[in-house]
Every structure is written in structure tokens, then in C-alpha cells.
């Protein structure tokens, strides 16, 4: 790793960006997601037990399927980042990364514990992936047209993975959607078995889905999933995100192995809500060109869960006209 800077964090991981000529090219910036695992409650992470070997194995499998060279056809995983490498290492946190952690903390006030307490026995999995840009939480959208394109791109990306892998993300909050600028005018989503081929206007941005810690998918006869047993997911208050976890538990009836694609609709509804209420885009007048994009998102939010709503991301994208502008 060269010229590494911290760019983000999650409950169980630290995220850095830099160059890794061994895996890509000298000029290609990568993202390094570092996840300590395997020691349960012996060494806590931010007050929580470390991820188990089983859970880490599940995330590696899903990440490889959605981004690896031997995974799903790249044409069928357009909204997911390329995986360059995934490996396991052991030891104390390098001083260079701790220095970057301190810089980030001074600027953004980290919610994580400083990772200097891990000893020489600590195991980590490191994902080296394509740089997907900035999280939706931090990205400044220019207008409602970009917000509409974002919702459309994420919807079709979920539909693709849902059809190919019976995929559910199960944690698609605005920190797990990244955005980067693009000069391409459209992005194409193909769903061959549904005979769908859609060109979506990018409006200058590409949206990507990241972090499959809680995700579910099926590859052949193998079902990959994580049981959400931590009651903390279901007792938190203060954001619609926490309602979604409770809605998912009710939908799955606690059987997290089962395929319940409506959970993807829950997260699309959450995304529409975030775009309408939390991105600080001014409500346009009806005579403004931007109004039709604002109205499309508003109409989708009203219909997505109304009277039972859509059954899956595929159902939502096939039968809702919000994206057909």
C-alpha cells in the first residue's frame, strides 16, 4: 500500500484509500477495507464482539461473487465494485495507518475506538476493491435529476443481483451507497431471463452498492447468509434505518436464511425517503424542469410499500414508472 489515507469507517472496519501496484496499476487508486475478526468477546471492537470466522467467510464469498474475476458476469453486476484481492493477515496495526486514523479523527471525530490496542495475535481480512467514490451520506447532489438517477441506478443494480443470485443486501443505508462522477451519458442494466435491457441516464454520476456484511445470496445449492441475532439492530431509535431492521425481521419471521426480496424494497423506500428529506435539495416549483424528477421520487416512495407494495426490487423496477422519464 502506498500513499494511504483514511476515507471512512464502519462499525467493524476501517476504510483507507491508496495505491496497490501489486493488484492494479500504479495510477489506479484502490480502497482497503480492514476488518478484525475471530476473537469474539476476547477483544471487543467498539464495544461489540468481533466478527466470527463464519461471518467473515460469508462476506468474502459474496464480495467475490459480486466483484471478483471468477464471480458473476460483470454485465450482470453493474452496480457493484470490482474486487482486486482479499486476504488475511495478522499483527498490530501499522503506525502509518494509526497516524491516518488520528488525522481522520481530528477532522471528523471518529465513532470508532483507536485500533492501537490489537496485539500481535489479531487476525484481519483485507478487501482491496475498486474506488467507488464518496458515500451518499457525504456526497453533495447537484439537483433532483441526479437524485432520481441515483435511485434508478440502485434499483436496477439490486434487481440484477436479486435475479442472478437471489440477493438481499439487508443493510443498504446511505453509508453503503457510494457515488463518483462519470463522463458516460448512460449506464446499462441487463436482466436476460426477464428480457430486460435498460439504459439509465447517469446525470453525471455512477452509484455503487458496498458492504455485504449482513447480505444474503444463493450460489447453486449454497445459501450464504448471516443471522441477525444482535438485539441492538432492532431496539435502536432515531432514524428510519432502524425501522427497516425491524421490518426485515417481521418479513423474514426471523428466518434469515430464507429468500425475502421485499427487504430490498424496504431499502429502496428508505433511499427515496433519504433523498427527499436529508440531502437538503430545495423543493422545486412545478414549473421548474427539476420538478418531474422530484415528483418521480415522491411517487415511488408513496407506492413502494402502499397496500403491501412491491414484492421485490425486480417487481418495483418493472412495474413502477418513476424511472421512465
PDB file of C-alpha atoms in Angstrom:
ATOM      1  CA  UNK A   1       0.000   0.000   0.000  1.00  0.00           C
ATOM      2  CA  UNK A   2       1.255   3.455  -0.914  1.00  0.00           C
ATOM      3  CA  UNK A   3       0.065   6.994  -0.122  1.00  0.00           C
ATOM      4  CA  UNK A   4      -2.687   5.644   2.110  1.00  0.00           C
ATOM      5  CA  UNK A   5      -5.358   7.924   3.596  1.00  0.00           C
ATOM      6  CA  UNK A   6      -8.326   7.023   5.741  1.00  0.00           C
ATOM      7  CA  UNK A   7     -11.600   7.754   3.937  1.00  0.00           C
ATOM      8  CA  UNK A   8     -14.241   6.176   6.147  1.00  0.00           C
ATOM      9  CA  UNK A   9     -15.250   3.689   8.778  1.00  0.00           C
ATOM     10  CA  UNK A  10     -17.963   1.237   9.751  1.00  0.00           C
ATOM     11  CA  UNK A  11     -18.904  -0.460  12.998  1.00  0.00           C
ATOM     12  CA  UNK A  12     -16.461  -3.323  12.461  1.00  0.00           C
ATOM     13  CA  UNK A  13     -13.969  -1.918   9.965  1.00  0.00           C
ATOM     14  CA  UNK A  14     -11.663   0.904   8.955  1.00  0.00           C
ATOM     15  CA  UNK A  15     -11.535   2.059   5.337  1.00  0.00           C
ATOM     16  CA  UNK A  16      -8.464   3.516   3.635  1.00  0.00           C
ATOM     17  CA  UNK A  17      -7.619   4.560   0.074  1.00  0.00           C
ATOM     18  CA  UNK A  18      -4.281   4.346  -1.681  1.00  0.00           C
ATOM     19  CA  UNK A  19      -2.324   2.670  -4.432  1.00  0.00           C
ATOM     20  CA  UNK A  20      -1.581  -1.043  -4.711  1.00  0.00           C
ATOM     21  CA  UNK A  21       0.547  -1.674  -7.831  1.00  0.00           C
ATOM     22  CA  UNK A  22       0.708  -5.373  -6.949  1.00  0.00           C
ATOM     23  CA  UNK A  23      -3.028  -5.720  -7.583  1.00  0.00           C
ATOM     24  CA  UNK A  24      -3.815  -2.984 -10.140  1.00  0.00           C
ATOM     25  CA  UNK A  25      -1.740  -0.302 -11.848  1.00  0.00           C
ATOM     26  CA  UNK A  26       0.467   2.364 -10.365  1.00  0.00           C
ATOM     27  CA  UNK A  27      -2.122   5.023 -11.251  1.00  0.00           C
ATOM     28  CA  UNK A  28      -5.224   3.185 -10.025  1.00  0.00           C
ATOM     29  CA  UNK A  29      -6.435   4.207  -6.585  1.00  0.00           C
ATOM     30  CA  UNK A  30      -7.943   1.380  -4.520  1.00  0.00           C
ATOM     31  CA  UNK A  31      -9.937   1.075  -1.330  1.00  0.00           C
ATOM     32  CA  UNK A  32      -8.691  -1.098   1.537  1.00  0.00           C
ATOM     33  CA  UNK A  33     -11.349  -2.305   3.961  1.00  0.00           C
ATOM     34  CA  UNK A  34      -9.741  -3.769   7.093  1.00  0.00           C
ATOM     35  CA  UNK A  35     -11.887  -5.985   9.330  1.00  0.00           C
ATOM     36  CA  UNK A  36     -10.543  -7.543  12.556  1.00  0.00           C
ATOM     37  CA  UNK A  37     -12.156 -10.926  13.217  1.00  0.00           C
ATOM     38  CA  UNK A  38     -12.056 -14.237  15.012  1.00  0.00           C
ATOM     39  CA  UNK A  39     -11.663 -13.355  18.706  1.00  0.00           C
ATOM     40  CA  UNK A  40     -15.276 -12.936  19.767  1.00  0.00           C
ATOM     41  CA  UNK A  41     -15.613 -11.127  23.079  1.00  0.00           C
ATOM     42  CA  UNK A  42     -11.941 -11.617  23.997  1.00  0.00           C
ATOM     43  CA  UNK A  43     -11.034  -8.381  22.196  1.00  0.00           C
ATOM     44  CA  UNK A  44     -14.019  -6.136  21.510  1.00  0.00           C
ATOM     45  CA  UNK A  45     -14.426  -3.759  18.568  1.00  0.00           C
ATOM     46  CA  UNK A  46     -16.180  -0.568  19.569  1.00  0.00           C
ATOM     47  CA  UNK A  47     -17.796  -2.428  22.449  1.00  0.00           C
ATOM     48  CA  UNK A  48     -19.015  -5.304  20.257  1.00  0.00           C
ATOM     49  CA  UNK A  49     -17.810  -8.849  19.682  1.00  0.00           C
ATOM     50  CA  UNK A  50     -15.540  -9.354  16.689  1.00  0.00           C
ATOM     51  CA  UNK A  51     -16.976 -10.933  13.552  1.00  0.00           C
ATOM     52  CA  UNK A  52     -16.769 -14.708  13.598  1.00  0.00           C
ATOM     53  CA  UNK A  53     -14.746 -16.701  11.096  1.00  0.00           C
ATOM     54  CA  UNK A  54     -18.045 -17.955   9.628  1.00  0.00           C
ATOM     55  CA  UNK A  55     -19.446 -14.445   9.124  1.00  0.00           C
ATOM     56  CA  UNK A  56     -16.211 -13.198   7.564  1.00  0.00           C
ATOM     57  CA  UNK A  57     -16.185 -16.215   5.257  1.00  0.00           C
ATOM     58  CA  UNK A  58     -19.723 -15.345   4.143  1.00  0.00           C
ATOM     59  CA  UNK A  59     -18.754 -11.747   3.352  1.00  0.00           C
ATOM     60  CA  UNK A  60     -15.700 -12.875   1.375  1.00  0.00           C
ATOM     61  CA  UNK A  61     -17.844 -15.238  -0.708  1.00  0.00           C
ATOM     62  CA  UNK A  62     -20.439 -12.571  -1.502  1.00  0.00           C
ATOM     63  CA  UNK A  63     -17.794  -9.944  -2.296  1.00  0.00           C
ATOM     64  CA  UNK A  64     -16.046 -12.350  -4.675  1.00  0.00           C
ATOM     65  CA  UNK A  65     -19.306 -13.263  -6.394  1.00  0.00           C
ATOM     66  CA  UNK A  66     -20.318  -9.631  -6.911  1.00  0.00           C
ATOM     67  CA  UNK A  67     -16.893  -8.254  -7.770  1.00  0.00           C
ATOM     68  CA  UNK A  68     -14.318 -10.984  -8.307  1.00  0.00           C
ATOM     69  CA  UNK A  69     -12.847 -12.267 -11.539  1.00  0.00           C
ATOM     70  CA  UNK A  70     -14.454 -15.683 -11.089  1.00  0.00           C
ATOM     71  CA  UNK A  71     -17.798 -14.336  -9.913  1.00  0.00           C
ATOM     72  CA  UNK A  72     -20.936 -13.216 -11.661  1.00  0.00           C
ATOM     73  CA  UNK A  73     -20.690 -11.933 -15.244  1.00  0.00           C
ATOM     74  CA  UNK A  74     -19.644  -8.238 -14.961  1.00  0.00           C
ATOM     75  CA  UNK A  75     -22.575  -7.275 -17.218  1.00  0.00           C
ATOM     76  CA  UNK A  76     -24.907  -8.605 -14.528  1.00  0.00           C
ATOM     77  CA  UNK A  77     -23.318  -6.777 -11.567  1.00  0.00           C
ATOM     78  CA  UNK A  78     -23.044  -3.254 -12.915  1.00  0.00           C
ATOM     79  CA  UNK A  79     -23.739  -1.517  -9.609  1.00  0.00           C
ATOM     80  CA  UNK A  80     -21.089  -3.396  -7.622  1.00  0.00           C
ATOM     81  CA  UNK A  81     -17.390  -2.594  -7.290  1.00  0.00           C
ATOM     82  CA  UNK A  82     -14.599  -4.755  -8.661  1.00  0.00           C
ATOM     83  CA  UNK A  83     -12.706  -6.834  -6.117  1.00  0.00           C
ATOM     84  CA  UNK A  84      -8.959  -6.811  -6.772  1.00  0.00           C
ATOM     85  CA  UNK A  85      -7.947  -9.041  -3.888  1.00  0.00           C
ATOM     86  CA  UNK A  86      -8.963 -10.360  -0.477  1.00  0.00           C
ATOM     87  CA  UNK A  87      -6.541 -11.756   2.047  1.00  0.00           C
ATOM     88  CA  UNK A  88      -5.925 -12.454   5.715  1.00  0.00           C
ATOM     89  CA  UNK A  89      -3.073 -11.071   7.795  1.00  0.00           C
ATOM     90  CA  UNK A  90      -2.073 -10.905  11.454  1.00  0.00           C
ATOM     91  CA  UNK A  91      -0.385  -8.412  13.743  1.00  0.00           C
ATOM     92  CA  UNK A  92      -0.543  -4.971  15.287  1.00  0.00           C
ATOM     93  CA  UNK A  93      -1.958  -2.004  13.395  1.00  0.00           C
ATOM     94  CA  UNK A  94       0.828  -0.289  11.391  1.00  0.00           C
ATOM     95  CA  UNK A  95       1.870   3.117  12.689  1.00  0.00           C
ATOM     96  CA  UNK A  96       1.209   4.677   9.264  1.00  0.00           C
ATOM     97  CA  UNK A  97      -2.439   3.631   9.449  1.00  0.00           C
ATOM     98  CA  UNK A  98      -2.741   4.816  13.049  1.00  0.00           C
ATOM     99  CA  UNK A  99      -1.395   8.222  12.014  1.00  0.00           C
ATOM    100  CA  UNK A 100      -4.065   8.375   9.313  1.00  0.00           C
ATOM    101  CA  UNK A 101      -6.675   7.276  11.828  1.00  0.00           C
ATOM    102  CA  UNK A 102      -5.635  10.193  14.061  1.00  0.00           C
ATOM    103  CA  UNK A 103      -5.853  12.658  11.174  1.00  0.00           C
ATOM    104  CA  UNK A 104      -9.358  11.455  10.327  1.00  0.00           C
ATOM    105  CA  UNK A 105     -10.391  11.576  13.974  1.00  0.00           C
ATOM    106  CA  UNK A 106      -9.237  15.174  14.375  1.00  0.00           C
ATOM    107  CA  UNK A 107     -11.212  16.203  11.298  1.00  0.00           C
ATOM    108  CA  UNK A 108     -14.346  14.054  11.542  1.00  0.00           C
ATOM    109  CA  UNK A 109     -14.456  12.897  15.189  1.00  0.00           C
ATOM    110  CA  UNK A 110     -14.365   9.128  14.720  1.00  0.00           C
ATOM    111  CA  UNK A 111     -17.070   6.977  16.298  1.00  0.00           C
ATOM    112  CA  UNK A 112     -14.669   4.016  16.452  1.00  0.00           C
ATOM    113  CA  UNK A 113     -12.072   3.111  19.062  1.00  0.00           C
ATOM    114  CA  UNK A 114      -8.488   3.850  18.027  1.00  0.00           C
ATOM    115  CA  UNK A 115      -7.233   0.470  16.704  1.00  0.00           C
ATOM    116  CA  UNK A 116      -3.918   0.583  18.563  1.00  0.00           C
ATOM    117  CA  UNK A 117      -4.990  -1.999  21.159  1.00  0.00           C
ATOM    118  CA  UNK A 118      -4.895  -5.007  18.819  1.00  0.00           C
ATOM    119  CA  UNK A 119      -1.987  -7.296  19.680  1.00  0.00           C
ATOM    120  CA  UNK A 120       0.300  -9.421  17.522  1.00  0.00           C
ATOM    121  CA  UNK A 121      -2.220 -12.302  17.506  1.00  0.00           C
ATOM    122  CA  UNK A 122      -5.035 -10.278  15.936  1.00  0.00           C
ATOM    123  CA  UNK A 123      -6.365 -11.527  12.584  1.00  0.00           C
ATOM    124  CA  UNK A 124      -7.730  -9.225   9.877  1.00  0.00           C
ATOM    125  CA  UNK A 125      -9.329  -9.706   6.498  1.00  0.00           C
ATOM    126  CA  UNK A 126      -8.382  -7.010   3.990  1.00  0.00           C
ATOM    127  CA  UNK A 127     -10.541  -6.349   0.955  1.00  0.00           C
ATOM    128  CA  UNK A 128      -8.829  -4.479  -1.896  1.00  0.00           C
ATOM    129  CA  UNK A 129     -11.554  -3.085  -4.122  1.00  0.00           C
ATOM    130  CA  UNK A 130     -12.201  -0.520  -6.813  1.00  0.00           C
ATOM    131  CA  UNK A 131     -12.555   3.030  -5.514  1.00  0.00           C
ATOM    132  CA  UNK A 132     -16.269   3.809  -5.615  1.00  0.00           C
ATOM    133  CA  UNK A 133     -16.132   7.462  -4.681  1.00  0.00           C
ATOM    134  CA  UNK A 134     -17.903   9.153  -1.766  1.00  0.00           C
ATOM    135  CA  UNK A 135     -20.745   7.785   0.341  1.00  0.00           C
ATOM    136  CA  UNK A 136     -24.226   9.135  -0.344  1.00  0.00           C
ATOM    137  CA  UNK A 137     -24.238  10.459   3.213  1.00  0.00           C
ATOM    138  CA  UNK A 138     -21.345  12.810   2.364  1.00  0.00           C
ATOM    139  CA  UNK A 139     -21.855  13.372  -1.373  1.00  0.00           C
ATOM    140  CA  UNK A 140     -23.395  16.691  -2.425  1.00  0.00           C
ATOM    141  CA  UNK A 141     -26.003  16.061  -5.119  1.00  0.00           C
ATOM    142  CA  UNK A 142     -26.340  18.898  -7.619  1.00  0.00           C
ATOM    143  CA  UNK A 143     -30.049  18.581  -8.304  1.00  0.00           C
ATOM    144  CA  UNK A 144     -33.132  16.340  -8.284  1.00  0.00           C
ATOM    145  CA  UNK A 145     -32.134  14.856 -11.623  1.00  0.00           C
ATOM    146  CA  UNK A 146     -29.040  13.340 -10.009  1.00  0.00           C
ATOM    147  CA  UNK A 147     -31.113  12.118  -7.059  1.00  0.00           C
ATOM    148  CA  UNK A 148     -33.516  10.428  -9.487  1.00  0.00           C
ATOM    149  CA  UNK A 149     -30.644   8.789 -11.404  1.00  0.00           C
ATOM    150  CA  UNK A 150     -29.152   7.543  -8.135  1.00  0.00           C
ATOM    151  CA  UNK A 151     -32.402   5.875  -7.053  1.00  0.00           C
ATOM    152  CA  UNK A 152     -32.839   4.361 -10.509  1.00  0.00           C
ATOM    153  CA  UNK A 153     -29.275   3.006 -10.649  1.00  0.00           C
ATOM    154  CA  UNK A 154     -29.511   1.435  -7.194  1.00  0.00           C
ATOM    155  CA  UNK A 155     -32.913  -0.051  -8.004  1.00  0.00           C
ATOM    156  CA  UNK A 156     -31.702  -1.757 -11.170  1.00  0.00           C
ATOM    157  CA  UNK A 157     -28.458  -2.907  -9.501  1.00  0.00           C
ATOM    158  CA  UNK A 158     -30.483  -4.624  -6.778  1.00  0.00           C
ATOM    159  CA  UNK A 159     -32.802  -6.115  -9.396  1.00  0.00           C
ATOM    160  CA  UNK A 160     -29.835  -7.588 -11.272  1.00  0.00           C
ATOM    161  CA  UNK A 161     -28.328  -9.209  -8.179  1.00  0.00           C
ATOM    162  CA  UNK A 162     -31.736 -10.325  -6.982  1.00  0.00           C
ATOM    163  CA  UNK A 163     -32.414 -12.159 -10.235  1.00  0.00           C
ATOM    164  CA  UNK A 164     -28.953 -13.701 -10.633  1.00  0.00           C
ATOM    165  CA  UNK A 165     -28.144 -14.601  -7.022  1.00  0.00           C
ATOM    166  CA  UNK A 166     -31.373 -14.265  -5.019  1.00  0.00           C
ATOM    167  CA  UNK A 167     -29.515 -11.421  -3.346  1.00  0.00           C
ATOM    168  CA  UNK A 168     -30.700  -9.246  -0.481  1.00  0.00           C
ATOM    169  CA  UNK A 169     -28.430  -6.525   0.832  1.00  0.00           C
ATOM    170  CA  UNK A 170     -30.167  -6.139   4.197  1.00  0.00           C
ATOM    171  CA  UNK A 171     -28.156  -3.083   5.288  1.00  0.00           C
ATOM    172  CA  UNK A 172     -28.387  -0.560   2.454  1.00  0.00           C
ATOM    173  CA  UNK A 173     -28.244   2.675   4.430  1.00  0.00           C
ATOM    174  CA  UNK A 174     -26.767   5.804   2.871  1.00  0.00           C
ATOM    175  CA  UNK A 175     -23.278   4.953   4.099  1.00  0.00           C
ATOM    176  CA  UNK A 176     -23.329   1.798   1.963  1.00  0.00           C
ATOM    177  CA  UNK A 177     -24.021   3.566  -1.326  1.00  0.00           C
ATOM    178  CA  UNK A 178     -21.075   5.315  -2.958  1.00  0.00           C
ATOM    179  CA  UNK A 179     -21.062   7.846  -5.773  1.00  0.00           C
ATOM    180  CA  UNK A 180     -18.403   9.034  -8.175  1.00  0.00           C
ATOM    181  CA  UNK A 181     -18.514  11.360 -11.182  1.00  0.00           C
ATOM    182  CA  UNK A 182     -18.676   9.911 -14.684  1.00  0.00           C
ATOM    183  CA  UNK A 183     -18.471  11.282 -18.215  1.00  0.00           C
ATOM    184  CA  UNK A 184     -20.572   8.409 -19.571  1.00  0.00           C
ATOM    185  CA  UNK A 185     -24.076   9.500 -20.514  1.00  0.00           C
ATOM    186  CA  UNK A 186     -25.827   6.211 -19.692  1.00  0.00           C
ATOM    187  CA  UNK A 187     -25.272   3.008 -17.732  1.00  0.00           C
ATOM    188  CA  UNK A 188     -26.832  -0.234 -18.983  1.00  0.00           C
ATOM    189  CA  UNK A 189     -28.516  -2.863 -16.825  1.00  0.00           C
ATOM    190  CA  UNK A 190     -29.325  -6.273 -18.315  1.00  0.00           C
ATOM    191  CA  UNK A 191     -31.665  -8.893 -16.836  1.00  0.00           C
ATOM    192  CA  UNK A 192     -31.586 -11.613 -19.522  1.00  0.00           C
ATOM    193  CA  UNK A 193     -34.138 -14.039 -18.076  1.00  0.00           C
ATOM    194  CA  UNK A 194     -36.617 -11.185 -17.696  1.00  0.00           C
ATOM    195  CA  UNK A 195     -35.739  -9.915 -21.183  1.00  0.00           C
ATOM    196  CA  UNK A 196     -34.841  -6.509 -19.789  1.00  0.00           C
ATOM    197  CA  UNK A 197     -32.145  -4.198 -21.142  1.00  0.00           C
ATOM    198  CA  UNK A 198     -32.303  -0.688 -19.711  1.00  0.00           C
ATOM    199  CA  UNK A 199     -30.180   2.389 -20.404  1.00  0.00           C
ATOM    200  CA  UNK A 200     -30.266   4.739 -17.419  1.00  0.00           C
ATOM    201  CA  UNK A 201     -29.091   8.362 -17.797  1.00  0.00           C
ATOM    202  CA  UNK A 202     -26.234   8.882 -15.349  1.00  0.00           C
ATOM    203  CA  UNK A 203     -26.747  12.631 -14.986  1.00  0.00           C
ATOM    204  CA  UNK A 204     -23.007  12.782 -14.329  1.00  0.00           C
ATOM    205  CA  UNK A 205     -22.798  10.224 -11.503  1.00  0.00           C
ATOM    206  CA  UNK A 206     -22.361   6.473 -11.003  1.00  0.00           C
ATOM    207  CA  UNK A 207     -23.834   4.776  -7.940  1.00  0.00           C
ATOM    208  CA  UNK A 208     -22.417   1.633  -6.331  1.00  0.00           C
ATOM    209  CA  UNK A 209     -23.609  -0.710  -3.592  1.00  0.00           C
ATOM    210  CA  UNK A 210     -21.000  -1.719  -0.995  1.00  0.00           C
ATOM    211  CA  UNK A 211     -20.561  -3.698   2.253  1.00  0.00           C
ATOM    212  CA  UNK A 212     -22.195  -7.131   2.284  1.00  0.00           C
ATOM    213  CA  UNK A 213     -21.689  -7.839   5.996  1.00  0.00           C
ATOM    214  CA  UNK A 214     -25.380  -8.696   6.531  1.00  0.00           C
ATOM    215  CA  UNK A 215     -26.222  -9.749   2.972  1.00  0.00           C
ATOM    216  CA  UNK A 216     -27.866 -12.923   1.725  1.00  0.00           C
ATOM    217  CA  UNK A 217     -27.391 -14.707  -1.608  1.00  0.00           C
ATOM    218  CA  UNK A 218     -27.627 -18.142  -3.188  1.00  0.00           C
ATOM    219  CA  UNK A 219     -24.935 -19.665  -5.374  1.00  0.00           C
ATOM    220  CA  UNK A 220     -26.047 -23.017  -6.752  1.00  0.00           C
ATOM    221  CA  UNK A 221     -27.261 -25.013  -3.763  1.00  0.00           C
ATOM    222  CA  UNK A 222     -25.250 -22.929  -1.294  1.00  0.00           C
ATOM    223  CA  UNK A 223     -27.183 -20.286   0.629  1.00  0.00           C
ATOM    224  CA  UNK A 224     -24.960 -17.607   2.144  1.00  0.00           C
ATOM    225  CA  UNK A 225     -26.480 -15.537   4.920  1.00  0.00           C
ATOM    226  CA  UNK A 226     -25.922 -14.048   8.370  1.00  0.00           C
ATOM    227  CA  UNK A 227     -28.351 -14.466  11.266  1.00  0.00           C
ATOM    228  CA  UNK A 228     -29.151 -11.066  12.765  1.00  0.00           C
ATOM    229  CA  UNK A 229     -29.101 -12.088  16.417  1.00  0.00           C
ATOM    230  CA  UNK A 230     -27.870  -8.824  17.942  1.00  0.00           C
ATOM    231  CA  UNK A 231     -30.917  -7.157  19.512  1.00  0.00           C
ATOM    232  CA  UNK A 232     -29.169  -3.819  19.085  1.00  0.00           C
ATOM    233  CA  UNK A 233     -30.269  -3.794  15.454  1.00  0.00           C
ATOM    234  CA  UNK A 234     -33.916  -3.898  16.500  1.00  0.00           C
ATOM    235  CA  UNK A 235     -34.013  -1.627  19.533  1.00  0.00           C
ATOM    236  CA  UNK A 236     -32.276   1.493  18.189  1.00  0.00           C
ATOM    237  CA  UNK A 237     -34.344   4.620  17.544  1.00  0.00           C
ATOM    238  CA  UNK A 238     -33.928   7.965  15.820  1.00  0.00           C
ATOM    239  CA  UNK A 239     -33.614   7.117  12.118  1.00  0.00           C
ATOM    240  CA  UNK A 240     -35.777   5.291   9.583  1.00  0.00           C
ATOM    241  CA  UNK A 241     -32.811   2.937   9.078  1.00  0.00           C
ATOM    242  CA  UNK A 242     -33.582   1.281  12.428  1.00  0.00           C
ATOM    243  CA  UNK A 243     -37.237   0.794  11.495  1.00  0.00           C
ATOM    244  CA  UNK A 244     -36.051  -1.101   8.416  1.00  0.00           C
ATOM    245  CA  UNK A 245     -34.241  -3.690  10.555  1.00  0.00           C
ATOM    246  CA  UNK A 246     -37.472  -4.310  12.481  1.00  0.00           C
ATOM    247  CA  UNK A 247     -39.436  -4.521   9.233  1.00  0.00           C
ATOM    248  CA  UNK A 248     -36.943  -7.065   7.893  1.00  0.00           C
ATOM    249  CA  UNK A 249     -37.250  -9.245  10.984  1.00  0.00           C
ATOM    250  CA  UNK A 250     -41.030  -9.234  10.638  1.00  0.00           C
ATOM    251  CA  UNK A 251     -40.819 -10.014   6.907  1.00  0.00           C
ATOM    252  CA  UNK A 252     -38.363 -12.896   7.369  1.00  0.00           C
ATOM    253  CA  UNK A 253     -40.094 -14.101  10.553  1.00  0.00           C
ATOM    254  CA  UNK A 254     -36.594 -14.426  11.958  1.00  0.00           C
ATOM    255  CA  UNK A 255     -35.576 -16.973   9.336  1.00  0.00           C
ATOM    256  CA  UNK A 256     -32.630 -15.080   7.872  1.00  0.00           C
ATOM    257  CA  UNK A 257     -31.706 -17.955   5.579  1.00  0.00           C
ATOM    258  CA  UNK A 258     -34.942 -17.602   3.606  1.00  0.00           C
ATOM    259  CA  UNK A 259     -35.188 -15.519   0.427  1.00  0.00           C
ATOM    260  CA  UNK A 260     -37.329 -12.457   1.172  1.00  0.00           C
ATOM    261  CA  UNK A 261     -36.635  -9.970  -1.659  1.00  0.00           C
ATOM    262  CA  UNK A 262     -39.126  -7.498  -0.228  1.00  0.00           C
ATOM    263  CA  UNK A 263     -36.303  -6.441   2.092  1.00  0.00           C
ATOM    264  CA  UNK A 264     -34.700  -4.827  -0.963  1.00  0.00           C
ATOM    265  CA  UNK A 265     -37.903  -2.811  -1.466  1.00  0.00           C
ATOM    266  CA  UNK A 266     -37.695  -1.652   2.152  1.00  0.00           C
ATOM    267  CA  UNK A 267     -34.229  -0.241   1.473  1.00  0.00           C
ATOM    268  CA  UNK A 268     -35.322   1.402  -1.788  1.00  0.00           C
ATOM    269  CA  UNK A 269     -38.131   3.073   0.165  1.00  0.00           C
ATOM    270  CA  UNK A 270     -35.558   4.185   2.745  1.00  0.00           C
ATOM    271  CA  UNK A 271     -33.367   5.571  -0.052  1.00  0.00           C
ATOM    272  CA  UNK A 272     -36.243   7.540  -1.568  1.00  0.00           C
ATOM    273  CA  UNK A 273     -37.016   8.927   1.885  1.00  0.00           C
ATOM    274  CA  UNK A 274     -33.393   9.974   2.453  1.00  0.00           C
ATOM    275  CA  UNK A 275     -33.233  11.722  -0.915  1.00  0.00           C
ATOM    276  CA  UNK A 276     -36.435  13.619  -0.159  1.00  0.00           C
ATOM    277  CA  UNK A 277     -35.698  14.564   3.443  1.00  0.00           C
ATOM    278  CA  UNK A 278     -31.964  14.517   4.181  1.00  0.00           C
ATOM    279  CA  UNK A 279     -29.959  15.719   1.163  1.00  0.00           C
ATOM    280  CA  UNK A 280     -31.034  19.359   1.515  1.00  0.00           C
ATOM    281  CA  UNK A 281     -32.140  19.756  -2.093  1.00  0.00           C
ATOM    282  CA  UNK A 282     -34.673  22.603  -2.341  1.00  0.00           C
ATOM    283  CA  UNK A 283     -38.194  21.601  -3.347  1.00  0.00           C
ATOM    284  CA  UNK A 284     -38.642  22.830  -6.940  1.00  0.00           C
ATOM    285  CA  UNK A 285     -41.635  24.731  -8.279  1.00  0.00           C
ATOM    286  CA  UNK A 286     -43.975  22.774 -10.543  1.00  0.00           C
ATOM    287  CA  UNK A 287     -42.852  24.934 -13.459  1.00  0.00           C
ATOM    288  CA  UNK A 288     -39.198  24.053 -12.842  1.00  0.00           C
ATOM    289  CA  UNK A 289     -37.562  21.373 -15.021  1.00  0.00           C
ATOM    290  CA  UNK A 290     -36.346  19.631 -11.849  1.00  0.00           C
ATOM    291  CA  UNK A 291     -39.888  19.115 -10.562  1.00  0.00           C
ATOM    292  CA  UNK A 292     -40.555  15.983 -12.612  1.00  0.00           C
ATOM    293  CA  UNK A 293     -37.567  14.249 -11.003  1.00  0.00           C
ATOM    294  CA  UNK A 294     -38.630  15.317  -7.525  1.00  0.00           C
ATOM    295  CA  UNK A 295     -42.177  14.168  -8.287  1.00  0.00           C
ATOM    296  CA  UNK A 296     -40.976  10.797  -9.618  1.00  0.00           C
ATOM    297  CA  UNK A 297     -39.089  10.057  -6.383  1.00  0.00           C
ATOM    298  CA  UNK A 298     -42.070  11.216  -4.312  1.00  0.00           C
ATOM    299  CA  UNK A 299     -44.487   8.988  -6.234  1.00  0.00           C
ATOM    300  CA  UNK A 300     -42.202   5.975  -5.892  1.00  0.00           C
ATOM    301  CA  UNK A 301     -41.944   6.481  -2.146  1.00  0.00           C
ATOM    302  CA  UNK A 302     -45.742   6.574  -1.851  1.00  0.00           C
ATOM    303  CA  UNK A 303     -46.266   3.430  -3.920  1.00  0.00           C
ATOM    304  CA  UNK A 304     -43.351   1.227  -2.838  1.00  0.00           C
ATOM    305  CA  UNK A 305     -44.974  -0.033   0.372  1.00  0.00           C
ATOM    306  CA  UNK A 306     -48.600   1.112  -0.135  1.00  0.00           C
ATOM    307  CA  UNK A 307     -51.163  -1.691   0.365  1.00  0.00           C
ATOM    308  CA  UNK A 308     -48.442  -4.300   0.506  1.00  0.00           C
ATOM    309  CA  UNK A 309     -46.310  -2.561  -2.092  1.00  0.00           C
ATOM    310  CA  UNK A 310     -43.858  -4.284  -4.387  1.00  0.00           C
ATOM    311  CA  UNK A 311     -42.666  -7.837  -3.729  1.00  0.00           C
ATOM    312  CA  UNK A 312     -39.044  -7.343  -4.810  1.00  0.00           C
ATOM    313  CA  UNK A 313     -36.626  -4.924  -6.444  1.00  0.00           C
ATOM    314  CA  UNK A 314     -37.381  -6.566  -9.802  1.00  0.00           C
ATOM    315  CA  UNK A 315     -41.113  -6.095  -9.232  1.00  0.00           C
ATOM    316  CA  UNK A 316     -40.572  -2.452  -8.290  1.00  0.00           C
ATOM    317  CA  UNK A 317     -38.379  -1.620 -11.277  1.00  0.00           C
ATOM    318  CA  UNK A 318     -40.540  -3.490 -13.807  1.00  0.00           C
ATOM    319  CA  UNK A 319     -43.867  -2.105 -12.636  1.00  0.00           C
ATOM    320  CA  UNK A 320     -43.163   1.387 -11.331  1.00  0.00           C
ATOM    321  CA  UNK A 321     -42.796   4.134 -13.922  1.00  0.00           C
ATOM    322  CA  UNK A 322     -40.785   6.546 -11.750  1.00  0.00           C
ATOM    323  CA  UNK A 323     -37.598   5.855 -13.731  1.00  0.00           C
ATOM    324  CA  UNK A 324     -39.240   6.212 -17.164  1.00  0.00           C
ATOM    325  CA  UNK A 325     -38.740   9.938 -17.650  1.00  0.00           C
TER     326      UNK A 325
END
